[in-house]
Amino acid sequence: MKKNMGGLDRMVRTIIAVIVFALYYLDVIEETLAYILLGLSGIFVLTSFISFCPLYTLFGMNTCKVKK
């Protein structure tokens, strides 16, 4: 897999995941919405760690800086 996520993109995804987890922990979000958002947060964290987003490939996006 070729990296297609830049540092800012990875940081934003991780911050969003932490915020969603905090909202769940503090019981601000509950039930179905909580499970959906926690699932998306897990995907955000996973894609941040591997620096690859499959949706970016489908849409031809790349936020990773290319070294020339």
PDB file of C-alpha atoms in Angstrom:
ATOM      1  CA  MET A   1       0.000   0.000   0.000  1.00  0.00           C
ATOM      2  CA  LYS A   2       1.294   3.377  -0.976  1.00  0.00           C
ATOM      3  CA  LYS A   3       0.845   6.141   1.604  1.00  0.00           C
ATOM      4  CA  ASN A   4      -1.792   8.681   0.626  1.00  0.00           C
ATOM      5  CA  MET A   5      -2.386  10.561   3.902  1.00  0.00           C
ATOM      6  CA  GLY A   6      -0.398  13.543   5.097  1.00  0.00           C
ATOM      7  CA  GLY A   7       0.527  14.407   8.669  1.00  0.00           C
ATOM      8  CA  LEU A   8      -2.228  16.992   9.164  1.00  0.00           C
ATOM      9  CA  ASP A   9      -4.869  14.584   7.877  1.00  0.00           C
ATOM     10  CA  ARG A  10      -3.645  11.848  10.230  1.00  0.00           C
ATOM     11  CA  MET A  11      -3.638  14.229  13.202  1.00  0.00           C
ATOM     12  CA  VAL A  12      -7.171  15.496  12.494  1.00  0.00           C
ATOM     13  CA  ARG A  13      -8.513  11.936  12.237  1.00  0.00           C
ATOM     14  CA  THR A  14      -6.869  10.962  15.527  1.00  0.00           C
ATOM     15  CA  ILE A  15      -8.241  14.044  17.302  1.00  0.00           C
ATOM     16  CA  ILE A  16     -11.760  13.307  16.008  1.00  0.00           C
ATOM     17  CA  ALA A  17     -11.473   9.724  17.260  1.00  0.00           C
ATOM     18  CA  VAL A  18     -10.362  10.891  20.715  1.00  0.00           C
ATOM     19  CA  ILE A  19     -13.246  13.380  20.900  1.00  0.00           C
ATOM     20  CA  VAL A  20     -15.795  10.699  19.956  1.00  0.00           C
ATOM     21  CA  PHE A  21     -14.376   8.331  22.571  1.00  0.00           C
ATOM     22  CA  ALA A  22     -14.544  11.084  25.210  1.00  0.00           C
ATOM     23  CA  LEU A  23     -18.171  11.831  24.297  1.00  0.00           C
ATOM     24  CA  TYR A  24     -19.011   8.146  24.639  1.00  0.00           C
ATOM     25  CA  TYR A  25     -17.149   7.857  27.942  1.00  0.00           C
ATOM     26  CA  LEU A  26     -18.979  10.889  29.342  1.00  0.00           C
ATOM     27  CA  ASP A  27     -22.352   9.496  28.170  1.00  0.00           C
ATOM     28  CA  VAL A  28     -23.014  12.407  25.835  1.00  0.00           C
ATOM     29  CA  ILE A  29     -23.688  10.015  22.961  1.00  0.00           C
ATOM     30  CA  GLU A  30     -25.540   6.758  23.499  1.00  0.00           C
ATOM     31  CA  GLU A  31     -26.971   3.673  21.836  1.00  0.00           C
ATOM     32  CA  THR A  32     -26.891   3.325  18.054  1.00  0.00           C
ATOM     33  CA  LEU A  33     -25.277   6.691  17.332  1.00  0.00           C
ATOM     34  CA  ALA A  34     -22.481   5.899  19.784  1.00  0.00           C
ATOM     35  CA  TYR A  35     -21.743   2.532  18.170  1.00  0.00           C
ATOM     36  CA  ILE A  36     -21.705   4.001  14.675  1.00  0.00           C
ATOM     37  CA  LEU A  37     -19.390   6.847  15.699  1.00  0.00           C
ATOM     38  CA  LEU A  38     -17.104   4.502  17.656  1.00  0.00           C
ATOM     39  CA  GLY A  39     -16.847   2.247  14.598  1.00  0.00           C
ATOM     40  CA  LEU A  40     -15.940   5.199  12.376  1.00  0.00           C
ATOM     41  CA  SER A  41     -13.436   6.389  14.980  1.00  0.00           C
ATOM     42  CA  GLY A  42     -11.789   2.977  14.973  1.00  0.00           C
ATOM     43  CA  ILE A  43     -11.450   3.173  11.204  1.00  0.00           C
ATOM     44  CA  PHE A  44     -10.017   6.697  11.524  1.00  0.00           C
ATOM     45  CA  VAL A  45      -7.380   5.512  14.009  1.00  0.00           C
ATOM     46  CA  LEU A  46      -6.481   2.480  11.897  1.00  0.00           C
ATOM     47  CA  THR A  47      -6.081   4.503   8.708  1.00  0.00           C
ATOM     48  CA  SER A  48      -4.064   7.115  10.599  1.00  0.00           C
ATOM     49  CA  PHE A  49      -1.592   4.507  11.825  1.00  0.00           C
ATOM     50  CA  ILE A  50      -1.062   2.970   8.384  1.00  0.00           C
ATOM     51  CA  SER A  51      -1.239   6.330   6.513  1.00  0.00           C
ATOM     52  CA  PHE A  52      -3.509   4.829   3.883  1.00  0.00           C
ATOM     53  CA  CYS A  53      -7.174   5.566   3.188  1.00  0.00           C
ATOM     54  CA  PRO A  54      -8.941   3.294   0.659  1.00  0.00           C
ATOM     55  CA  LEU A  55     -11.535   5.992  -0.098  1.00  0.00           C
ATOM     56  CA  TYR A  56      -8.775   8.385  -1.135  1.00  0.00           C
ATOM     57  CA  THR A  57      -7.673   5.803  -3.697  1.00  0.00           C
ATOM     58  CA  LEU A  58     -11.193   5.532  -5.119  1.00  0.00           C
ATOM     59  CA  PHE A  59     -11.505   9.308  -5.486  1.00  0.00           C
ATOM     60  CA  GLY A  60      -7.893   9.870  -6.606  1.00  0.00           C
ATOM     61  CA  MET A  61      -6.999  12.000  -3.600  1.00  0.00           C
ATOM     62  CA  ASN A  62      -3.589  12.238  -1.960  1.00  0.00           C
ATOM     63  CA  THR A  63      -2.756  14.493   1.014  1.00  0.00           C
ATOM     64  CA  CYS A  64       0.741  13.064   1.464  1.00  0.00           C
ATOM     65  CA  LYS A  65       3.564  15.359   0.414  1.00  0.00           C
ATOM     66  CA  VAL A  66       5.530  13.864  -2.457  1.00  0.00           C
ATOM     67  CA  LYS A  67       9.319  14.113  -2.270  1.00  0.00           C
ATOM     68  CA  LYS A  68      10.867  15.256  -5.539  1.00  0.00           C
TER      69      LYS A  68
END
